[in-house]
């Protein structure tokens, strides 16, 4: 059928057109490509469409009746120049207008009319496409539209499906995340619960342990409180016992001091040089020696007990026995004096009778020649002359000035000593006790006690009232009282060096520090100390008194420092012991100062005088046994202070002694007197070897003054 042929031709034409080139692939959706991508290009008509449409429209208007009869005309077969799809057909206008091409044909025709007319041969006769072609074309268009709509709908459905899948996956993921979070939260909660349970368990255990520890602590605290209470009670009991012991000890110590004071007062009644006006030949030296022994015994007991702490009842009993013995000694002396007075009275009566007889015989004599004084024999005189050493002129002038000052002081209070008035005698005795007893009580027990003694002596010299022997004493009680106290105080200091320091070398320092402090405040006391020291120990000047012709040997021995009693010179050991004590006291005085004095004031008799003494000793010829003893004592006490002050010069001095002066001493020392020489030699060797001189025994440290 012709229509069938046109239909296939039309399809062939469409297949060769751009629309016929459409392709479809099932993979477009998987690759995300648009299915209708190839159909979205605007439809294109042939360049002949305008001309065809004009012919069709005009012909349709002319053949309206024919069209209504629905009888198609024969189509003109296409020429070679025409495309097969443009065969001439006749269709009604209504069908053309209802065709999808009818709306697009006018515009395209108008746009391409001129071009189509120029290019197409007017002689070509084309036929209007029949209505069937238009219908096929519309069907194709409809098919494409339906296919496009189906593709859009399928795409929309697939998109909705995809969105649903995405939402489902998202919801599922959200739900899984929620489940995961819930699971995680559950695990955390379980872990927290487990941890809390563990912590609670640990807390309960710790609380139980803490309660146990608290209970144990309370138990221990209770035990400790009981122990502390017991210890406190024990300490209080100990303190109470210690307080009672100290009070008893202090009471015993005060008792010892009162006994010592009474013993010293009784001992002062025994003067070794005392001569009764009615008994010039009576000898009281035995009583004096025994009294000194008792005083030394009491002082030794007090010193020993002070070193131990406080005295015991046995010590008090011993001192009381010594006091009773001293009282008995005084009673014996008084009885002996009374017996001697009675014997002297009887002897005087007999002598008076004899004297009367002698007077009668003497009247018969014309003259009576006196017996000349005997001089020492040659050998004796040679020994004495061998001791003569001449001192320097300046030293002798200084020595003489001090002795003159001492004599003037004695003369200044002669009215007090020579007065026979009992009241004046009592004042004199009270002043002497007030000056001498505190010096006798000086010891190294405590710095506070030493300060009390110093204040007591200073107050006495300053004119203040002090207590002595239960009585109030002051130098203002007599116009000559101050000079008397000056003299007696200086005499007592030197006597302490002669007796106390000679027996106990360490006693030099407490005595010297008090003497130095008094010397600084009262310079006249210092001059009198030197005068007494030089008189009793001329080697402290130093000088060796020369023997004067006509001077008795006993008197010369006294000038040299020996004690002579009943024409008997004391033994050499006792003499050296006394000289040693006084030199040690002097060596301690020149290096010590009262710690509470004025530091800006220089020492009234300092280390410079010690250096002068040592230099002058080395410039004088040595004396056997004396020089070695005094050098050793002086260097042992004062060597450390001189070493620190003079340093190199002092070591040169020691080398001089060892290398030169020691041989001079050795040359004149006999075999029985080598002890002092060996002590000096060992001391020098030890000091020079160690390059140091140790502090002397008994030196008062700074801590002593805090006690």
Short mmCIF file of C-alpha atoms in Angstrom, two decimals, residues 115-552:
data_model
loop_
_atom_site.label_atom_id
_atom_site.label_comp_id
_atom_site.label_asym_id
_atom_site.label_seq_id
_atom_site.Cartn_x
_atom_site.Cartn_y
_atom_site.Cartn_z
CA UNK A 115 16.30 31.46 1.50
CA UNK A 116 14.04 28.54 0.55
CA UNK A 117 12.65 30.30 -2.43
CA UNK A 118 16.04 31.16 -3.81
CA UNK A 119 17.50 27.74 -3.36
CA UNK A 120 14.61 25.60 -4.55
CA UNK A 121 13.75 25.34 -8.16
CA UNK A 122 10.33 26.81 -8.83
CA UNK A 123 9.72 24.10 -11.17
CA UNK A 124 9.83 21.42 -8.52
CA UNK A 125 6.43 20.45 -7.51
CA UNK A 126 6.13 19.16 -4.08
CA UNK A 127 3.25 17.65 -2.44
CA UNK A 128 2.01 18.39 0.98
CA UNK A 129 2.63 15.62 3.34
CA UNK A 130 -0.48 13.64 3.85
CA UNK A 131 -2.23 13.63 7.21
CA UNK A 132 -0.93 10.20 7.94
CA UNK A 133 2.61 11.47 7.92
CA UNK A 134 1.60 14.20 10.20
CA UNK A 135 -0.10 11.70 12.37
CA UNK A 136 3.00 9.51 12.38
CA UNK A 137 5.06 12.51 13.19
CA UNK A 138 2.68 13.40 15.97
CA UNK A 139 2.73 9.85 17.17
CA UNK A 140 6.46 9.94 17.18
CA UNK A 141 6.40 13.21 19.02
CA UNK A 142 3.85 11.85 21.41
CA UNK A 143 5.86 8.73 21.84
CA UNK A 144 8.94 10.77 22.54
CA UNK A 145 6.99 12.97 24.92
CA UNK A 146 5.52 9.96 26.68
CA UNK A 147 8.91 8.31 26.76
CA UNK A 148 10.39 11.53 28.08
CA UNK A 149 7.68 11.80 30.69
CA UNK A 150 8.11 8.19 31.62
CA UNK A 151 11.84 8.74 31.84
CA UNK A 152 11.23 11.79 34.04
CA UNK A 153 8.77 9.87 36.15
CA UNK A 154 11.13 6.91 36.38
CA UNK A 155 13.96 9.28 37.19
CA UNK A 156 11.80 11.00 39.79
CA UNK A 157 10.82 7.64 41.25
CA UNK A 158 14.41 6.47 41.20
CA UNK A 159 15.45 9.73 42.83
CA UNK A 160 12.72 9.33 45.44
CA UNK A 161 13.79 5.75 45.88
CA UNK A 162 17.38 6.84 46.21
CA UNK A 163 16.39 9.53 48.64
CA UNK A 164 14.39 7.00 50.59
CA UNK A 165 17.36 4.65 50.57
CA UNK A 166 19.61 7.48 51.68
CA UNK A 167 17.13 8.48 54.34
CA UNK A 168 16.80 4.89 55.39
CA UNK A 169 20.55 4.46 55.48
CA UNK A 170 20.86 7.78 57.32
CA UNK A 171 18.16 6.80 59.75
CA UNK A 172 19.76 3.41 60.19
CA UNK A 173 23.16 5.03 60.71
CA UNK A 174 21.59 7.51 63.13
CA UNK A 175 19.91 4.69 64.98
CA UNK A 176 23.14 2.69 65.01
CA UNK A 177 24.99 5.79 66.27
CA UNK A 178 22.35 6.20 68.94
CA UNK A 179 22.67 2.56 69.84
CA UNK A 180 26.44 2.95 69.90
CA UNK A 181 26.17 6.04 72.07
CA UNK A 182 23.72 4.24 74.33
CA UNK A 183 26.04 1.26 74.50
CA UNK A 184 29.00 3.52 75.19
CA UNK A 185 27.03 5.41 77.79
CA UNK A 186 25.96 2.13 79.30
CA UNK A 187 29.56 0.94 79.44
CA UNK A 188 30.66 4.26 80.94
CA UNK A 189 27.85 4.04 83.45
CA UNK A 190 28.85 0.48 84.28
CA UNK A 191 32.49 1.47 84.56
CA UNK A 192 31.49 4.45 86.69
CA UNK A 193 29.38 2.17 88.86
CA UNK A 194 32.26 -0.30 89.14
CA UNK A 195 34.71 2.50 89.91
CA UNK A 196 32.31 4.00 92.42
CA UNK A 197 31.86 0.61 94.04
CA UNK A 198 35.65 0.15 94.16
CA UNK A 199 36.07 3.65 95.58
CA UNK A 200 33.34 3.09 98.12
CA UNK A 201 34.93 -0.19 99.04
CA UNK A 202 38.36 1.45 99.31
CA UNK A 203 36.81 4.32 101.21
CA UNK A 204 35.17 1.90 103.61
CA UNK A 205 38.42 0.03 104.00
CA UNK A 206 40.36 3.29 104.43
CA UNK A 207 37.76 4.54 106.86
CA UNK A 208 38.00 1.32 108.77
CA UNK A 209 41.78 1.53 108.73
CA UNK A 210 41.58 5.17 109.76
CA UNK A 211 39.24 4.33 112.59
CA UNK A 212 41.62 1.61 113.61
CA UNK A 213 44.55 4.02 113.46
CA UNK A 214 42.55 6.63 115.36
CA UNK A 215 41.78 4.10 118.01
CA UNK A 216 45.41 3.06 118.14
CA UNK A 217 46.48 6.71 118.20
CA UNK A 218 44.06 7.45 121.03
CA UNK A 219 45.44 4.48 122.89
CA UNK A 220 49.00 5.58 122.34
CA UNK A 221 48.13 9.19 123.13
CA UNK A 222 46.58 8.02 126.37
CA UNK A 223 49.72 6.06 127.19
CA UNK A 224 51.92 9.00 126.21
CA UNK A 225 49.82 11.38 128.26
CA UNK A 226 50.21 9.10 131.22
CA UNK A 227 53.95 8.90 130.62
CA UNK A 228 54.17 12.67 130.12
CA UNK A 229 52.17 13.23 133.26
CA UNK A 230 54.45 10.87 135.13
CA UNK A 231 57.52 12.53 133.56
CA UNK A 232 56.17 15.97 134.43
CA UNK A 233 55.51 14.87 137.98
CA UNK A 234 58.96 13.32 138.10
CA UNK A 235 60.47 16.51 136.69
CA UNK A 236 58.61 18.62 139.22
CA UNK A 237 59.79 16.31 141.98
CA UNK A 238 63.32 16.53 140.61
CA UNK A 239 63.07 20.31 140.35
CA UNK A 240 61.75 20.50 143.86
CA UNK A 241 64.52 18.24 145.09
CA UNK A 242 67.05 20.21 143.07
CA UNK A 243 65.67 23.46 144.43
CA UNK A 244 65.83 22.14 147.96
CA UNK A 245 69.31 20.79 147.29
CA UNK A 246 70.42 24.14 145.90
CA UNK A 247 68.87 26.00 148.79
CA UNK A 248 70.56 23.67 151.23
CA UNK A 249 73.79 23.90 149.22
CA UNK A 250 73.60 27.70 149.13
CA UNK A 251 72.84 27.75 152.81
CA UNK A 252 75.83 25.49 153.45
CA UNK A 253 77.93 27.67 151.13
CA UNK A 254 76.89 30.79 153.01
CA UNK A 255 77.72 28.95 156.22
CA UNK A 256 81.15 28.08 154.82
CA UNK A 257 81.73 31.69 153.80
CA UNK A 258 80.69 32.93 157.23
CA UNK A 259 83.01 30.34 158.84
CA UNK A 260 85.82 31.39 156.50
CA UNK A 261 85.22 35.03 157.34
CA UNK A 262 85.30 34.29 161.06
CA UNK A 263 88.44 32.16 160.64
CA UNK A 264 90.14 34.95 158.75
CA UNK A 265 89.11 37.46 161.38
CA UNK A 266 90.49 35.22 164.10
CA UNK A 267 93.64 34.66 162.09
CA UNK A 268 94.20 38.39 161.84
CA UNK A 269 94.44 38.47 165.61
CA UNK A 270 97.55 36.31 165.25
CA UNK A 271 100.28 38.50 163.82
CA UNK A 272 103.53 36.59 163.13
CA UNK A 273 105.48 39.81 163.68
CA UNK A 274 103.46 40.68 166.78
CA UNK A 275 105.49 41.56 169.85
CA UNK A 276 103.74 42.19 173.09
CA UNK A 277 104.93 45.39 174.71
CA UNK A 278 105.47 43.53 177.91
CA UNK A 279 106.70 40.31 176.26
CA UNK A 280 109.23 41.28 173.57
CA UNK A 281 110.72 37.79 173.46
CA UNK A 282 107.53 35.77 173.15
CA UNK A 283 107.26 33.84 169.86
CA UNK A 284 103.80 33.55 168.34
CA UNK A 285 105.02 32.17 165.01
CA UNK A 286 103.76 28.69 165.89
CA UNK A 287 100.24 30.03 166.39
CA UNK A 288 100.54 32.07 163.19
CA UNK A 289 101.67 29.08 161.15
CA UNK A 290 98.91 26.93 162.52
CA UNK A 291 96.39 29.71 161.90
CA UNK A 292 97.57 30.02 158.29
CA UNK A 293 97.28 26.25 157.91
CA UNK A 294 93.72 26.34 159.20
CA UNK A 295 92.87 29.22 156.83
CA UNK A 296 94.42 27.28 153.95
CA UNK A 297 92.47 24.19 154.95
CA UNK A 298 89.19 26.12 154.98
CA UNK A 299 90.00 27.79 151.65
CA UNK A 300 90.90 24.42 150.15
CA UNK A 301 87.64 22.89 151.36
CA UNK A 302 85.63 25.75 149.88
CA UNK A 303 87.51 25.56 146.58
CA UNK A 304 87.06 21.79 146.35
CA UNK A 305 83.37 21.92 147.16
CA UNK A 306 82.85 24.78 144.70
CA UNK A 307 84.36 22.70 141.92
CA UNK A 308 81.98 19.85 142.79
CA UNK A 309 78.98 22.16 142.97
CA UNK A 310 77.65 22.72 146.47
CA UNK A 311 79.20 21.70 149.80
CA UNK A 312 77.91 18.72 151.73
CA UNK A 313 77.15 18.46 155.39
CA UNK A 314 80.51 16.75 155.89
CA UNK A 315 82.27 19.82 154.42
CA UNK A 316 80.36 22.09 156.76
CA UNK A 317 81.29 19.85 159.69
CA UNK A 318 84.96 19.94 158.67
CA UNK A 319 84.98 23.74 158.41
CA UNK A 320 83.21 24.01 161.75
CA UNK A 321 85.87 21.77 163.30
CA UNK A 322 88.50 24.06 161.74
CA UNK A 323 86.70 27.05 163.25
CA UNK A 324 86.65 25.38 166.65
CA UNK A 325 90.32 24.62 166.30
CA UNK A 326 91.00 28.26 165.38
CA UNK A 327 89.06 29.39 168.42
CA UNK A 328 91.01 26.93 170.55
CA UNK A 329 94.21 28.24 169.00
CA UNK A 330 93.28 31.80 169.95
CA UNK A 331 92.42 30.65 173.47
CA UNK A 332 95.76 28.82 173.74
CA UNK A 333 97.61 31.89 172.52
CA UNK A 334 95.85 34.09 175.02
CA UNK A 335 96.61 31.60 177.78
CA UNK A 336 100.23 31.46 176.73
CA UNK A 337 100.42 35.23 176.74
CA UNK A 338 98.84 35.35 180.20
CA UNK A 339 101.28 32.70 181.48
CA UNK A 340 104.19 34.52 179.88
CA UNK A 341 103.05 37.78 181.47
CA UNK A 342 102.99 36.12 184.87
CA UNK A 343 106.41 34.63 184.35
CA UNK A 344 107.70 37.95 183.08
CA UNK A 345 106.41 39.69 186.16
CA UNK A 346 108.30 37.30 188.38
CA UNK A 347 111.37 37.54 186.18
CA UNK A 348 111.18 41.31 186.21
CA UNK A 349 111.20 41.29 189.98
CA UNK A 350 114.29 39.12 190.04
CA UNK A 351 115.93 41.22 187.36
CA UNK A 352 115.18 44.34 189.31
CA UNK A 353 117.03 42.93 192.26
CA UNK A 354 119.91 41.86 190.08
CA UNK A 355 119.96 45.26 188.42
CA UNK A 356 120.32 46.99 191.72
CA UNK A 357 123.29 44.81 192.46
CA UNK A 358 124.79 45.53 189.08
CA UNK A 359 124.36 49.24 189.52
CA UNK A 360 126.39 49.10 192.59
CA UNK A 361 129.13 47.26 190.74
CA UNK A 362 128.96 49.59 187.74
CA UNK A 363 129.57 52.60 189.85
CA UNK A 364 132.95 51.19 190.53
CA UNK A 365 133.83 50.97 186.82
CA UNK A 366 135.29 54.08 185.18
CA UNK A 367 134.21 53.33 181.64
CA UNK A 368 132.65 50.63 179.56
CA UNK A 369 133.52 50.09 175.89
CA UNK A 370 130.82 48.87 173.46
CA UNK A 371 131.32 45.63 171.58
CA UNK A 372 131.89 46.25 167.83
CA UNK A 373 129.46 44.67 165.36
CA UNK A 374 130.65 41.52 163.69
CA UNK A 375 130.97 41.40 159.93
CA UNK A 376 130.51 38.38 157.71
CA UNK A 377 133.44 36.12 157.25
CA UNK A 378 135.37 36.16 154.00
CA UNK A 379 133.71 33.20 152.29
CA UNK A 380 130.27 34.34 153.34
CA UNK A 381 130.98 37.85 152.14
CA UNK A 382 132.13 36.51 148.79
CA UNK A 383 128.85 34.58 148.30
CA UNK A 384 126.81 37.64 149.15
CA UNK A 385 128.87 39.86 146.89
CA UNK A 386 128.32 37.32 144.11
CA UNK A 387 124.57 38.10 144.23
CA UNK A 388 125.06 41.81 143.62
CA UNK A 389 123.63 43.00 140.30
CA UNK A 390 123.13 46.64 139.45
CA UNK A 391 119.80 47.60 137.90
CA UNK A 392 119.18 50.38 135.42
CA UNK A 393 119.02 53.90 136.79
CA UNK A 394 115.52 54.59 135.40
CA UNK A 395 114.26 51.35 136.92
CA UNK A 396 115.67 52.25 140.31
CA UNK A 397 114.10 55.71 140.12
CA UNK A 398 110.71 54.19 139.36
CA UNK A 399 111.19 51.69 142.19
CA UNK A 400 112.12 54.44 144.62
CA UNK A 401 109.15 56.59 143.62
CA UNK A 402 106.76 53.75 144.38
CA UNK A 403 108.40 53.09 147.74
CA UNK A 404 108.23 56.78 148.63
CA UNK A 405 104.54 56.85 147.69
CA UNK A 406 103.97 53.83 149.93
CA UNK A 407 105.79 55.45 152.84
CA UNK A 408 103.78 58.64 152.38
CA UNK A 409 100.56 56.64 152.40
CA UNK A 410 101.61 54.95 155.66
CA UNK A 411 102.43 58.33 157.16
CA UNK A 412 99.08 59.74 156.04
CA UNK A 413 97.07 57.31 158.19
CA UNK A 414 99.46 57.19 161.16
CA UNK A 415 96.86 58.96 163.24
CA UNK A 416 94.49 56.06 162.66
CA UNK A 417 96.99 53.33 163.50
CA UNK A 418 98.65 55.01 166.48
CA UNK A 419 95.44 56.16 168.14
CA UNK A 420 94.69 54.39 171.43
CA UNK A 421 91.01 55.25 171.40
CA UNK A 422 88.88 52.10 171.42
CA UNK A 423 86.36 53.57 169.00
CA UNK A 424 89.11 54.42 166.53
CA UNK A 425 90.60 50.96 167.00
CA UNK A 426 87.23 49.41 166.18
CA UNK A 427 86.97 51.56 163.07
CA UNK A 428 90.46 50.51 162.04
CA UNK A 429 89.67 46.84 162.56
CA UNK A 430 86.39 47.14 160.64
CA UNK A 431 88.09 48.88 157.72
CA UNK A 432 90.86 46.31 157.63
CA UNK A 433 88.34 43.46 157.60
CA UNK A 434 86.23 45.16 154.92
CA UNK A 435 89.33 45.52 152.74
CA UNK A 436 90.92 42.12 153.28
CA UNK A 437 88.02 39.66 153.64
CA UNK A 438 86.52 40.19 150.12
CA UNK A 439 89.97 39.64 148.60
CA UNK A 440 90.28 36.39 150.56
CA UNK A 441 86.94 35.23 149.11
CA UNK A 442 87.98 35.64 145.46
CA UNK A 443 87.72 32.34 143.60
CA UNK A 444 86.88 30.97 140.16
CA UNK A 445 83.50 29.52 141.19
CA UNK A 446 81.32 31.88 139.15
CA UNK A 447 81.59 35.20 137.37
CA UNK A 448 78.56 36.57 139.23
CA UNK A 449 80.24 35.96 142.58
CA UNK A 450 83.41 37.66 141.35
CA UNK A 451 81.38 40.66 140.26
CA UNK A 452 79.74 40.90 143.70
CA UNK A 453 83.18 40.96 145.34
CA UNK A 454 84.40 43.59 142.89
CA UNK A 455 81.34 45.77 143.49
CA UNK A 456 81.80 45.45 147.25
CA UNK A 457 85.46 46.59 147.07
CA UNK A 458 84.65 49.36 144.61
CA UNK A 459 81.80 50.64 146.77
CA UNK A 460 84.10 50.68 149.79
CA UNK A 461 86.74 52.70 147.92
CA UNK A 462 84.07 55.02 146.49
CA UNK A 463 82.92 56.05 149.95
CA UNK A 464 79.76 53.96 150.05
CA UNK A 465 78.71 51.90 153.03
CA UNK A 466 79.26 48.14 152.87
CA UNK A 467 78.44 45.24 155.18
CA UNK A 468 81.34 43.42 156.82
CA UNK A 469 81.06 40.99 159.71
CA UNK A 470 77.46 42.06 160.32
CA UNK A 471 78.43 45.72 160.65
CA UNK A 472 78.15 48.72 158.33
CA UNK A 473 81.56 50.06 157.33
CA UNK A 474 82.55 53.14 155.33
CA UNK A 475 85.85 54.96 154.72
CA UNK A 476 84.09 58.20 155.63
CA UNK A 477 84.01 57.12 159.28
CA UNK A 478 87.54 58.46 159.67
CA UNK A 479 89.42 61.16 157.70
CA UNK A 480 92.35 58.80 157.14
CA UNK A 481 90.16 55.78 156.40
CA UNK A 482 90.52 55.89 152.60
CA UNK A 483 94.34 55.90 152.68
CA UNK A 484 94.31 53.10 155.23
CA UNK A 485 91.99 50.99 153.05
CA UNK A 486 94.13 51.72 149.95
CA UNK A 487 97.22 50.45 151.72
CA UNK A 488 95.62 47.40 153.32
CA UNK A 489 93.82 46.40 150.12
CA UNK A 490 97.04 46.53 148.08
CA UNK A 491 98.85 44.64 150.80
CA UNK A 492 96.16 41.94 150.80
CA UNK A 493 96.31 41.50 147.00
CA UNK A 494 100.06 40.92 147.16
CA UNK A 495 99.67 38.62 150.15
CA UNK A 496 97.17 36.52 148.17
CA UNK A 497 99.76 36.15 145.46
CA UNK A 498 102.37 35.21 148.03
CA UNK A 499 100.19 32.58 149.71
CA UNK A 500 97.16 31.56 147.64
CA UNK A 501 98.67 31.76 144.15
CA UNK A 502 101.86 30.11 145.39
CA UNK A 503 99.82 27.09 146.47
CA UNK A 504 97.24 27.12 143.64
CA UNK A 505 98.56 28.62 140.41
CA UNK A 506 95.12 28.86 138.75
CA UNK A 507 94.00 31.28 141.49
CA UNK A 508 96.15 34.01 139.90
CA UNK A 509 93.55 34.87 137.25
CA UNK A 510 90.44 35.67 139.34
CA UNK A 511 92.59 37.66 141.79
CA UNK A 512 94.36 39.47 138.95
CA UNK A 513 91.19 40.42 137.07
CA UNK A 514 89.68 42.00 140.22
CA UNK A 515 92.97 43.76 141.01
CA UNK A 516 93.18 45.05 137.42
CA UNK A 517 89.61 46.38 137.55
CA UNK A 518 90.21 48.13 140.89
CA UNK A 519 93.53 49.48 139.56
CA UNK A 520 91.75 50.99 136.55
CA UNK A 521 89.15 52.78 138.68
CA UNK A 522 91.49 53.65 141.57
CA UNK A 523 95.05 54.14 140.23
CA UNK A 524 96.53 54.73 143.68
CA UNK A 525 95.70 51.14 144.63
CA UNK A 526 97.75 49.99 141.64
CA UNK A 527 100.80 52.01 142.71
CA UNK A 528 100.57 50.57 146.21
CA UNK A 529 100.23 47.03 144.77
CA UNK A 530 103.48 47.57 142.85
CA UNK A 531 105.18 49.01 145.94
CA UNK A 532 104.21 46.02 148.09
CA UNK A 533 105.12 43.61 145.28
CA UNK A 534 108.56 45.19 144.76
CA UNK A 535 109.25 45.23 148.47
CA UNK A 536 108.38 41.56 148.98
CA UNK A 537 109.70 40.39 145.62
CA UNK A 538 112.43 42.71 144.25
CA UNK A 539 112.73 40.42 141.21
CA UNK A 540 109.41 41.81 139.98
CA UNK A 541 111.12 45.20 139.38
CA UNK A 542 113.48 43.52 138.35
CA UNK A 543 116.56 44.29 140.38
CA UNK A 544 118.87 42.46 142.76
CA UNK A 545 119.46 44.51 145.92
CA UNK A 546 123.18 45.15 146.47
CA UNK A 547 124.83 44.23 149.72
CA UNK A 548 125.94 47.25 151.73
CA UNK A 549 128.83 46.98 154.08
CA UNK A 550 127.75 46.88 157.68
CA UNK A 551 124.31 45.44 156.83
CA UNK A 552 123.56 42.32 158.87
#
